């Protein structure tokens, strides 16, 4: 099984995200052959004009969604850490949706079965949202790399503030 | 045929009844969508001479064939069409954001709203379920507050909302309709049409799939346009944005300042796009499906206007700033925020304030008459006037209907200071020294308007002698207008126009990939011409004539005073006549500007010849 610190997921840099929803269109088109944000595994959120970010599954260690499912419909892939959904077992009760802190588990509007990001495992060129995001706001990263990036930008900011006026 | 949802929604606010009708495919092909389709639907659903603020005036909301798809900027626009209360001519305003794509997913190509609700309502379009909900608690709220309140009430934060503010409620003829908080269908006062119907907002949720006829090729085209829109043709919009024009227009002596007293602003540096960017722009955001992103969000972090946030564009910055002589950027951001708050077209608001300041400078109205010292450049009175206009209080009541109405009320020769065409306030290009633009503004069907053609580009880029009125300009304006009719009927964003390297071929290809119906570039040209001719026919039906294709008094009578290359420039009636004749000829219209029957037959618009005939009889 891949260790948690090796597991990659799609992460959005809110500084770069402009809220264009292109990731939603790319995802829904890839997965469902239609332009429909409701069928996208990633959702762009606009808190207000200047706060934008896209959110999808974080591939948690000990996922709350799995724990919450009363029918054992969810399981985590040993290899990639993505959450598998057993379509026969899922009855769309929505416990997993409630359990996920990121709103990353969603109910399909037609099949009424839940779905979430699978990192585009069937696409050779990887996650389509990452590929299409025009701002390069999305990256496929491990939490370790994310932490490194955060540390670097924190230090940059700190030193910027310290610059003599 | 894909690309179109195939349905038109009719909402009668008087009876509360709604129904849907199949979209006529022939009409869709002929008039494409957006303003083309919208104007056709408006014409079919209204009677000649209808009062713009009466229940009988339909408000049409129309989408384009690519709405709801991933096509960059094309997926996200919507157009409002009605009779303009400000001009009495065809009123039309396009906006982008996300509202349009949501409406397409709800399953409609157009919504036609007629009648007047007996109480304050908002329209809730939830796919096939249409409801009129109580809006009494929303009355008096800004479009942004309204949006939040509706999302709360409906319990869905992805619902998209287009709303009016207090100005629309109070039937201000320069009121706009704002979607997603900062995006406005700004011009021609359609917010007042909504207000006159007791309609505060339209909220939409659409859950249906949008698919294209040729998905693989379509995605290839999207990819290609993503690259183009990240390239040089749209660079301006990605970096400084349209506000870059402040310094450009100023350097070229074509930025009308202080109500057309001058064509140059000595404080241009202070209000330039560069200054705005350095000090205030916090983030640039995008409409749905747009890889260019251009919406420059300015935030004021300190001082008396701390916490102010507004999106700044050239025309709003110019109108509120140089046109009123105000050169404090933070106050201008505040002014733009106030316009959004009340839901007033910032451009018309600025020009109207520039007008009243001119009136004051000339002592036609005194400090006492106005209740303030409204000299050019007075920051406090700029903000105060916007508030008064939004609330229709004091002098604001006189100004809330725009310059033409204000001058008519004030009298005393102030008509000569009112810079408008057909009732619509001028925009930020000095027409005295941009003669192709002057012609374009004069003939524009919605009044003083650079957005019907961008003819100023031809003048400013030096493709013609901008100080000369000559034959040939008519054809230039016609072609540009036709191109813009396509942009607004497909509803792709004007800022993306440079990325259509071969406009007709590119658009024809796009139409084919989305709808599955192959259209030739020639057919598209005919559609474009049809849209402009249709607008003309509407205006003729509503009583406009060649005499309305004119220019503001100052443009024709007050030469540019500034020293420099454009000193003394003015447009004379003779020059205008020459260009008008040339334009009508290029369009195949008669010398009175009426489309000939032969032209209508050529364009396949025979069903509308009765409009022309009724004028012949008269
Ligand atoms: S495509 Fe990129 S910039 Fe656009 S909403 Fe998604 S993450 Fe944000
Ligand atoms: S769906 Fe939510 S809870 Fe489950 S793994 Fe993804 S982020 Fe974690
Ligand atoms: S990785 Fe693939 S499935 Fe996951 S959000 Fe991105 S496009 Fe959708």
mmCIF file of N, CA, C and O in Angstrom, chain A residues 13-27 29-30 32-39 43-53 109-110 131-135, chain B residues 68-70 75 97-98 101 105 158 160 180-182 206-212 215 218-219 222-223 226 230 282-293 295 297 299 309:
data_model
loop_
_atom_site.group_PDB
_atom_site.id
_atom_site.type_symbol
_atom_site.label_atom_id
_atom_site.label_comp_id
_atom_site.label_asym_id
_atom_site.label_seq_id
_atom_site.Cartn_x
_atom_site.Cartn_y
_atom_site.Cartn_z
ATOM 1 N N UNK A 13 -4.354 25.937 -5.733
ATOM 2 C CA UNK A 13 -3.734 27.104 -5.101
ATOM 3 C C UNK A 13 -4.718 28.276 -5.211
ATOM 4 O O UNK A 13 -4.947 28.799 -6.299
ATOM 5 N N UNK A 14 -5.289 28.675 -4.077
ATOM 6 C CA UNK A 14 -6.327 29.733 -4.138
ATOM 7 C C UNK A 14 -5.789 31.074 -4.647
ATOM 8 O O UNK A 14 -6.559 31.899 -5.138
ATOM 9 N N UNK A 15 -4.488 31.269 -4.520
ATOM 10 C CA UNK A 15 -3.912 32.520 -5.040
ATOM 11 C C UNK A 15 -4.035 32.565 -6.560
ATOM 12 O O UNK A 15 -4.194 33.621 -7.155
ATOM 13 N N UNK A 16 -3.943 31.390 -7.158
ATOM 14 C CA UNK A 16 -3.953 31.336 -8.619
ATOM 15 C C UNK A 16 -5.346 31.113 -9.189
ATOM 16 O O UNK A 16 -5.627 31.507 -10.312
ATOM 17 N N UNK A 17 -6.206 30.463 -8.451
ATOM 18 C CA UNK A 17 -7.519 30.083 -8.988
ATOM 19 C C UNK A 17 -8.369 31.323 -9.271
ATOM 20 O O UNK A 17 -8.500 32.204 -8.435
ATOM 21 N N UNK A 18 -8.932 31.397 -10.475
ATOM 22 C CA UNK A 18 -9.744 32.543 -10.858
ATOM 23 C C UNK A 18 -11.235 32.212 -10.935
ATOM 24 O O UNK A 18 -12.043 33.035 -11.366
ATOM 25 N N UNK A 19 -11.581 30.984 -10.572
ATOM 26 C CA UNK A 19 -13.000 30.621 -10.534
ATOM 27 C C UNK A 19 -13.635 30.403 -11.890
ATOM 28 O O UNK A 19 -14.842 30.567 -12.050
ATOM 29 N N UNK A 20 -12.856 29.994 -12.878
ATOM 30 C CA UNK A 20 -13.383 29.892 -14.246
ATOM 31 C C UNK A 20 -14.201 28.632 -14.500
ATOM 32 O O UNK A 20 -14.831 28.510 -15.550
ATOM 33 N N UNK A 21 -14.171 27.696 -13.619
ATOM 34 C CA UNK A 21 -14.942 26.453 -13.760
ATOM 35 C C UNK A 21 -14.477 25.568 -14.917
ATOM 36 O O UNK A 21 -15.168 24.617 -15.273
ATOM 37 N N UNK A 22 -13.367 25.906 -15.514
ATOM 38 C CA UNK A 22 -12.906 25.078 -16.637
ATOM 39 C C UNK A 22 -12.600 23.661 -16.143
ATOM 40 O O UNK A 22 -12.870 22.679 -16.831
ATOM 41 N N UNK A 23 -12.094 23.570 -14.909
ATOM 42 C CA UNK A 23 -11.840 22.239 -14.352
ATOM 43 C C UNK A 23 -13.135 21.429 -14.268
ATOM 44 O O UNK A 23 -13.157 20.234 -14.560
ATOM 45 N N UNK A 24 -14.235 22.093 -13.921
ATOM 46 C CA UNK A 24 -15.532 21.399 -13.839
ATOM 47 C C UNK A 24 -15.968 20.887 -15.203
ATOM 48 O O UNK A 24 -16.434 19.756 -15.352
ATOM 49 N N UNK A 25 -15.831 21.759 -16.188
ATOM 50 C CA UNK A 25 -16.230 21.363 -17.542
ATOM 51 C C UNK A 25 -15.360 20.217 -18.038
ATOM 52 O O UNK A 25 -15.842 19.260 -18.637
ATOM 53 N N UNK A 26 -14.051 20.330 -17.816
ATOM 54 C CA UNK A 26 -13.128 19.306 -18.315
ATOM 55 C C UNK A 26 -13.425 17.975 -17.647
ATOM 56 O O UNK A 26 -13.456 16.928 -18.296
ATOM 57 N N UNK A 27 -13.676 18.008 -16.349
ATOM 58 C CA UNK A 27 -13.944 16.771 -15.614
ATOM 59 C C UNK A 27 -15.257 16.140 -16.064
ATOM 60 O O UNK A 27 -15.317 14.956 -16.391
ATOM 61 N N UNK A 29 -16.878 16.574 -18.779
ATOM 62 C CA UNK A 29 -16.803 16.139 -20.169
ATOM 63 C C UNK A 29 -16.053 14.812 -20.279
ATOM 64 O O UNK A 29 -16.455 13.912 -20.999
ATOM 65 N N UNK A 30 -14.988 14.703 -19.505
ATOM 66 C CA UNK A 30 -14.188 13.488 -19.546
ATOM 67 C C UNK A 30 -14.945 12.298 -18.959
ATOM 68 O O UNK A 30 -14.967 11.220 -19.527
ATOM 69 N N UNK A 32 -18.334 12.131 -18.135
ATOM 70 C CA UNK A 32 -19.753 11.921 -18.436
ATOM 71 C C UNK A 32 -20.120 12.359 -19.852
ATOM 72 O O UNK A 32 -21.303 12.385 -20.198
ATOM 73 N N UNK A 33 -19.147 12.751 -20.628
ATOM 74 C CA UNK A 33 -19.396 13.180 -22.009
ATOM 75 C C UNK A 33 -20.453 14.279 -22.088
ATOM 76 O O UNK A 33 -21.321 14.289 -22.969
ATOM 77 N N UNK A 34 -20.410 15.165 -21.133
ATOM 78 C CA UNK A 34 -21.356 16.279 -21.148
ATOM 79 C C UNK A 34 -20.752 17.445 -20.367
ATOM 80 O O UNK A 34 -19.925 17.237 -19.482
ATOM 81 N N UNK A 35 -21.174 18.644 -20.728
ATOM 82 C CA UNK A 35 -20.764 19.800 -19.937
ATOM 83 C C UNK A 35 -21.815 20.008 -18.862
ATOM 84 O O UNK A 35 -22.936 20.436 -19.153
ATOM 85 N N UNK A 36 -21.471 19.659 -17.666
ATOM 86 C CA UNK A 36 -22.416 19.776 -16.573
ATOM 87 C C UNK A 36 -21.668 19.769 -15.241
ATOM 88 O O UNK A 36 -21.269 18.722 -14.756
ATOM 89 N N UNK A 37 -21.493 20.934 -14.653
ATOM 90 C CA UNK A 37 -20.745 21.021 -13.399
ATOM 91 C C UNK A 37 -21.265 20.065 -12.318
ATOM 92 O O UNK A 37 -20.486 19.607 -11.484
ATOM 93 N N UNK A 38 -22.558 19.781 -12.363
ATOM 94 C CA UNK A 38 -23.112 18.894 -11.331
ATOM 95 C C UNK A 38 -22.546 17.489 -11.434
ATOM 96 O O UNK A 38 -22.659 16.702 -10.505
ATOM 97 N N UNK A 39 -21.971 17.188 -12.563
ATOM 98 C CA UNK A 39 -21.399 15.858 -12.734
ATOM 99 C C UNK A 39 -19.877 15.904 -12.703
ATOM 100 O O UNK A 39 -19.214 14.982 -13.145
ATOM 101 N N UNK A 43 -15.166 20.843 -7.812
ATOM 102 C CA UNK A 43 -16.071 21.983 -7.874
ATOM 103 C C UNK A 43 -15.346 23.280 -7.541
ATOM 104 O O UNK A 43 -14.604 23.360 -6.573
ATOM 105 N N UNK A 44 -15.591 24.278 -8.373
ATOM 106 C CA UNK A 44 -15.030 25.607 -8.130
ATOM 107 C C UNK A 44 -15.942 26.341 -7.151
ATOM 108 O O UNK A 44 -17.157 26.315 -7.307
ATOM 109 N N UNK A 45 -15.342 26.951 -6.174
ATOM 110 C CA UNK A 45 -16.121 27.673 -5.166
ATOM 111 C C UNK A 45 -15.714 29.141 -5.184
ATOM 112 O O UNK A 45 -14.522 29.463 -5.133
ATOM 113 N N UNK A 46 -16.709 30.018 -5.290
ATOM 114 C CA UNK A 46 -16.419 31.447 -5.194
ATOM 115 C C UNK A 46 -17.037 31.966 -3.902
ATOM 116 O O UNK A 46 -18.246 32.082 -3.782
ATOM 117 N N UNK A 47 -16.164 32.233 -2.949
ATOM 118 C CA UNK A 47 -16.640 32.732 -1.664
ATOM 119 C C UNK A 47 -17.089 34.181 -1.821
ATOM 120 O O UNK A 47 -18.165 34.575 -1.411
ATOM 121 N N UNK A 48 -16.237 34.975 -2.422
ATOM 122 C CA UNK A 48 -16.621 36.307 -2.888
ATOM 123 C C UNK A 48 -15.732 36.579 -4.085
ATOM 124 O O UNK A 48 -15.032 35.674 -4.536
ATOM 125 N N UNK A 49 -15.725 37.798 -4.587
ATOM 126 C CA UNK A 49 -14.996 38.023 -5.839
ATOM 127 C C UNK A 49 -13.514 37.651 -5.735
ATOM 128 O O UNK A 49 -12.940 37.166 -6.691
ATOM 129 N N UNK A 50 -12.918 37.876 -4.601
ATOM 130 C CA UNK A 50 -11.472 37.652 -4.535
ATOM 131 C C UNK A 50 -11.068 36.330 -3.877
ATOM 132 O O UNK A 50 -9.889 36.014 -3.808
ATOM 133 N N UNK A 51 -12.032 35.570 -3.408
ATOM 134 C CA UNK A 51 -11.686 34.273 -2.812
ATOM 135 C C UNK A 51 -12.259 33.139 -3.663
ATOM 136 O O UNK A 51 -13.449 32.878 -3.666
ATOM 137 N N UNK A 52 -11.378 32.510 -4.418
ATOM 138 C CA UNK A 52 -11.771 31.436 -5.318
ATOM 139 C C UNK A 52 -10.914 30.209 -5.070
ATOM 140 O O UNK A 52 -9.719 30.319 -4.848
ATOM 141 N N UNK A 53 -11.539 29.064 -5.157
ATOM 142 C CA UNK A 53 -10.769 27.835 -4.998
ATOM 143 C C UNK A 53 -11.580 26.651 -5.523
ATOM 144 O O UNK A 53 -12.802 26.643 -5.453
ATOM 145 N N UNK A 109 -26.602 13.008 -10.138
ATOM 146 C CA UNK A 109 -27.997 13.444 -10.270
ATOM 147 C C UNK A 109 -28.906 12.411 -10.946
ATOM 148 O O UNK A 109 -30.110 12.409 -10.696
ATOM 149 N N UNK A 110 -28.364 11.552 -11.769
ATOM 150 C CA UNK A 110 -29.234 10.575 -12.429
ATOM 151 C C UNK A 110 -29.173 9.184 -11.800
ATOM 152 O O UNK A 110 -30.203 8.597 -11.475
ATOM 153 N N UNK A 131 -4.795 19.218 -16.301
ATOM 154 C CA UNK A 131 -4.352 19.482 -17.665
ATOM 155 C C UNK A 131 -5.024 20.734 -18.232
ATOM 156 O O UNK A 131 -4.406 21.515 -18.945
ATOM 157 N N UNK A 132 -6.287 20.937 -17.926
ATOM 158 C CA UNK A 132 -7.032 22.031 -18.540
ATOM 159 C C UNK A 132 -6.973 23.347 -17.777
ATOM 160 O O UNK A 132 -7.223 24.404 -18.347
ATOM 161 N N UNK A 133 -6.699 23.312 -16.513
ATOM 162 C CA UNK A 133 -6.724 24.570 -15.739
ATOM 163 C C UNK A 133 -5.808 25.603 -16.377
ATOM 164 O O UNK A 133 -4.601 25.406 -16.459
ATOM 165 N N UNK A 134 -6.376 26.716 -16.841
ATOM 166 C CA UNK A 134 -5.557 27.675 -17.574
ATOM 167 C C UNK A 134 -4.607 28.458 -16.674
ATOM 168 O O UNK A 134 -3.701 29.116 -17.159
ATOM 169 N N UNK A 135 -4.820 28.390 -15.388
ATOM 170 C CA UNK A 135 -3.986 29.167 -14.461
ATOM 171 C C UNK A 135 -2.916 28.319 -13.800
ATOM 172 O O UNK A 135 -2.188 28.802 -12.930
ATOM 173 N N UNK B 68 -23.424 27.438 -22.453
ATOM 174 C CA UNK B 68 -23.448 26.210 -21.667
ATOM 175 C C UNK B 68 -22.360 25.221 -22.052
ATOM 176 O O UNK B 68 -22.108 24.271 -21.334
ATOM 177 N N UNK B 69 -21.709 25.463 -23.193
ATOM 178 C CA UNK B 69 -20.598 24.579 -23.553
ATOM 179 C C UNK B 69 -19.324 25.112 -22.924
ATOM 180 O O UNK B 69 -19.317 26.158 -22.284
ATOM 181 N N UNK B 70 -18.243 24.385 -23.184
ATOM 182 C CA UNK B 70 -16.959 24.787 -22.625
ATOM 183 C C UNK B 70 -16.245 25.782 -23.533
ATOM 184 O O UNK B 70 -15.130 26.175 -23.244
ATOM 185 N N UNK B 75 -19.470 30.057 -23.574
ATOM 186 C CA UNK B 75 -20.422 29.316 -22.783
ATOM 187 C C UNK B 75 -21.212 30.168 -21.829
ATOM 188 O O UNK B 75 -22.273 29.771 -21.350
ATOM 189 N N UNK B 97 -20.525 35.855 -17.315
ATOM 190 C CA UNK B 97 -20.480 35.380 -15.936
ATOM 191 C C UNK B 97 -20.759 33.899 -15.926
ATOM 192 O O UNK B 97 -20.048 33.110 -16.576
ATOM 193 N N UNK B 98 -21.844 33.515 -15.265
ATOM 194 C CA UNK B 98 -22.206 32.099 -15.183
ATOM 195 C C UNK B 98 -23.698 31.914 -15.355
ATOM 196 O O UNK B 98 -24.186 30.833 -15.646
ATOM 197 N N UNK B 101 -24.905 30.250 -18.706
ATOM 198 C CA UNK B 101 -24.696 28.801 -18.838
ATOM 199 C C UNK B 101 -25.682 28.039 -17.962
ATOM 200 O O UNK B 101 -26.186 26.984 -18.343
ATOM 201 N N UNK B 105 -28.511 25.219 -19.118
ATOM 202 C CA UNK B 105 -28.653 23.893 -18.515
ATOM 203 C C UNK B 105 -30.057 23.685 -17.944
ATOM 204 O O UNK B 105 -30.501 22.560 -17.774
ATOM 205 N N UNK B 158 -25.102 27.465 -5.370
ATOM 206 C CA UNK B 158 -24.717 27.479 -6.782
ATOM 207 C C UNK B 158 -25.820 28.069 -7.667
ATOM 208 O O UNK B 158 -25.672 28.108 -8.878
ATOM 209 N N UNK B 160 -27.707 30.780 -9.650
ATOM 210 C CA UNK B 160 -27.177 32.005 -10.254
ATOM 211 C C UNK B 160 -28.284 33.049 -10.327
ATOM 212 O O UNK B 160 -29.430 32.721 -10.632
ATOM 213 N N UNK B 180 -24.205 37.847 -10.847
ATOM 214 C CA UNK B 180 -23.018 37.478 -10.078
ATOM 215 C C UNK B 180 -22.299 38.693 -9.498
ATOM 216 O O UNK B 180 -21.076 38.826 -9.592
ATOM 217 N N UNK B 181 -23.044 39.571 -8.957
ATOM 218 C CA UNK B 181 -22.571 40.700 -8.142
ATOM 219 C C UNK B 181 -21.890 41.850 -8.874
ATOM 220 O O UNK B 181 -22.058 42.998 -8.513
ATOM 221 N N UNK B 182 -21.081 41.573 -9.879
ATOM 222 C CA UNK B 182 -20.379 42.695 -10.508
ATOM 223 C C UNK B 182 -20.526 42.753 -12.010
ATOM 224 O O UNK B 182 -19.995 43.634 -12.651
ATOM 225 N N UNK B 206 -29.858 25.072 -13.268
ATOM 226 C CA UNK B 206 -29.991 24.162 -14.408
ATOM 227 C C UNK B 206 -29.147 22.938 -14.174
ATOM 228 O O UNK B 206 -27.980 23.044 -13.822
ATOM 229 N N UNK B 207 -29.750 21.775 -14.359
ATOM 230 C CA UNK B 207 -29.004 20.553 -14.038
ATOM 231 C C UNK B 207 -28.797 19.664 -15.265
ATOM 232 O O UNK B 207 -28.277 18.571 -15.153
ATOM 233 N N UNK B 208 -29.248 20.158 -16.419
ATOM 234 C CA UNK B 208 -29.192 19.262 -17.589
ATOM 235 C C UNK B 208 -27.826 19.278 -18.270
ATOM 236 O O UNK B 208 -27.072 20.237 -18.144
ATOM 237 N N UNK B 209 -27.587 18.228 -19.015
ATOM 238 C CA UNK B 209 -26.324 18.113 -19.742
ATOM 239 C C UNK B 209 -26.318 19.008 -20.974
ATOM 240 O O UNK B 209 -27.338 19.145 -21.644
ATOM 241 N N UNK B 210 -25.163 19.564 -21.276
ATOM 242 C CA UNK B 210 -24.994 20.253 -22.544
ATOM 243 C C UNK B 210 -24.004 19.424 -23.361
ATOM 244 O O UNK B 210 -22.891 19.140 -22.894
ATOM 245 N N UNK B 211 -24.424 19.030 -24.528
ATOM 246 C CA UNK B 211 -23.518 18.241 -25.369
ATOM 247 C C UNK B 211 -23.393 18.905 -26.741
ATOM 248 O O UNK B 211 -24.227 19.721 -27.131
ATOM 249 N N UNK B 212 -22.344 18.564 -27.434
ATOM 250 C CA UNK B 212 -22.127 19.147 -28.753
ATOM 251 C C UNK B 212 -22.240 18.050 -29.809
ATOM 252 O O UNK B 212 -22.124 16.864 -29.503
ATOM 253 N N UNK B 215 -18.132 16.116 -30.496
ATOM 254 C CA UNK B 215 -17.399 16.363 -29.255
ATOM 255 C C UNK B 215 -15.871 16.367 -29.395
ATOM 256 O O UNK B 215 -15.220 17.247 -28.835
ATOM 257 N N UNK B 218 -14.789 19.354 -31.335
ATOM 258 C CA UNK B 218 -15.120 20.530 -30.533
ATOM 259 C C UNK B 218 -14.038 20.767 -29.474
ATOM 260 O O UNK B 218 -13.553 21.887 -29.309
ATOM 261 N N UNK B 219 -13.631 19.686 -28.785
ATOM 262 C CA UNK B 219 -12.619 19.854 -27.743
ATOM 263 C C UNK B 219 -11.277 20.288 -28.337
ATOM 264 O O UNK B 219 -10.528 21.033 -27.714
ATOM 265 N N UNK B 222 -11.608 23.903 -28.749
ATOM 266 C CA UNK B 222 -11.501 24.567 -27.445
ATOM 267 C C UNK B 222 -10.029 24.707 -27.061
ATOM 268 O O UNK B 222 -9.570 25.774 -26.642
ATOM 269 N N UNK B 223 -9.300 23.625 -27.253
ATOM 270 C CA UNK B 223 -7.866 23.637 -26.894
ATOM 271 C C UNK B 223 -7.138 24.726 -27.685
ATOM 272 O O UNK B 223 -6.365 25.513 -27.134
ATOM 273 N N UNK B 226 -8.021 28.017 -26.312
ATOM 274 C CA UNK B 226 -7.357 28.260 -25.028
ATOM 275 C C UNK B 226 -5.969 28.839 -25.299
ATOM 276 O O UNK B 226 -5.557 29.808 -24.672
ATOM 277 N N UNK B 230 -4.559 32.667 -24.566
ATOM 278 C CA UNK B 230 -3.443 32.896 -23.650
ATOM 279 C C UNK B 230 -2.331 33.643 -24.372
ATOM 280 O O UNK B 230 -1.269 33.896 -23.822
ATOM 281 N N UNK B 282 -6.468 43.645 -6.553
ATOM 282 C CA UNK B 282 -6.120 42.547 -5.666
ATOM 283 C C UNK B 282 -6.159 41.215 -6.395
ATOM 284 O O UNK B 282 -5.382 40.326 -6.130
ATOM 285 N N UNK B 283 -7.097 41.089 -7.296
ATOM 286 C CA UNK B 283 -7.217 39.804 -7.976
ATOM 287 C C UNK B 283 -7.879 40.000 -9.330
ATOM 288 O O UNK B 283 -8.709 40.882 -9.486
ATOM 289 N N UNK B 284 -7.492 39.156 -10.278
ATOM 290 C CA UNK B 284 -8.178 39.150 -11.563
ATOM 291 C C UNK B 284 -8.921 37.824 -11.648
ATOM 292 O O UNK B 284 -8.319 36.773 -11.463
ATOM 293 N N UNK B 285 -10.218 37.894 -11.863
ATOM 294 C CA UNK B 285 -10.989 36.647 -11.882
ATOM 295 C C UNK B 285 -11.649 36.448 -13.240
ATOM 296 O O UNK B 285 -11.601 37.316 -14.110
ATOM 297 N N UNK B 286 -12.287 35.284 -13.392
ATOM 298 C CA UNK B 286 -12.795 34.904 -14.708
ATOM 299 C C UNK B 286 -14.282 34.591 -14.671
ATOM 300 O O UNK B 286 -14.822 34.191 -13.650
ATOM 301 N N UNK B 287 -14.912 34.735 -15.820
ATOM 302 C CA UNK B 287 -16.250 34.202 -16.013
ATOM 303 C C UNK B 287 -16.115 32.701 -16.262
ATOM 304 O O UNK B 287 -15.043 32.216 -16.595
ATOM 305 N N UNK B 288 -17.236 32.026 -16.180
ATOM 306 C CA UNK B 288 -17.260 30.601 -16.449
ATOM 307 C C UNK B 288 -16.718 30.310 -17.854
ATOM 308 O O UNK B 288 -17.080 30.990 -18.802
ATOM 309 N N UNK B 289 -15.867 29.341 -17.949
ATOM 310 C CA UNK B 289 -15.302 28.825 -19.211
ATOM 311 C C UNK B 289 -14.248 29.735 -19.843
ATOM 312 O O UNK B 289 -13.792 29.457 -20.937
ATOM 313 N N UNK B 290 -13.869 30.783 -19.185
ATOM 314 C CA UNK B 290 -12.949 31.737 -19.814
ATOM 315 C C UNK B 290 -11.504 31.586 -19.338
ATOM 316 O O UNK B 290 -11.218 31.800 -18.165
ATOM 317 N N UNK B 291 -10.607 31.246 -20.242
ATOM 318 C CA UNK B 291 -9.202 31.113 -19.865
ATOM 319 C C UNK B 291 -8.431 32.431 -19.892
ATOM 320 O O UNK B 291 -7.278 32.464 -19.469
ATOM 321 N N UNK B 292 -9.056 33.498 -20.385
ATOM 322 C CA UNK B 292 -8.316 34.774 -20.431
ATOM 323 C C UNK B 292 -8.319 35.461 -19.077
ATOM 324 O O UNK B 292 -7.394 36.106 -18.719
ATOM 325 N N UNK B 293 -9.372 35.365 -18.399
ATOM 326 C CA UNK B 293 -9.744 36.117 -17.203
ATOM 327 C C UNK B 293 -9.373 37.587 -17.353
ATOM 328 O O UNK B 293 -8.295 37.944 -17.752
ATOM 329 N N UNK B 295 -11.505 40.111 -15.271
ATOM 330 C CA UNK B 295 -12.246 40.936 -14.318
ATOM 331 C C UNK B 295 -11.317 41.428 -13.210
ATOM 332 O O UNK B 295 -10.995 40.709 -12.277
ATOM 333 N N UNK B 297 -10.418 43.082 -10.029
ATOM 334 C CA UNK B 297 -11.079 43.452 -8.776
ATOM 335 C C UNK B 297 -10.192 44.417 -7.994
ATOM 336 O O UNK B 297 -9.096 44.069 -7.560
ATOM 337 N N UNK B 299 -9.488 46.672 -4.701
ATOM 338 C CA UNK B 299 -9.853 46.737 -3.290
ATOM 339 C C UNK B 299 -9.128 47.921 -2.658
ATOM 340 O O UNK B 299 -7.933 48.111 -2.869
ATOM 341 N N UNK B 309 -14.817 47.556 -2.661
ATOM 342 C CA UNK B 309 -14.369 46.614 -3.685
ATOM 343 C C UNK B 309 -15.228 46.780 -4.927
ATOM 344 O O UNK B 309 -16.446 46.795 -4.848
#
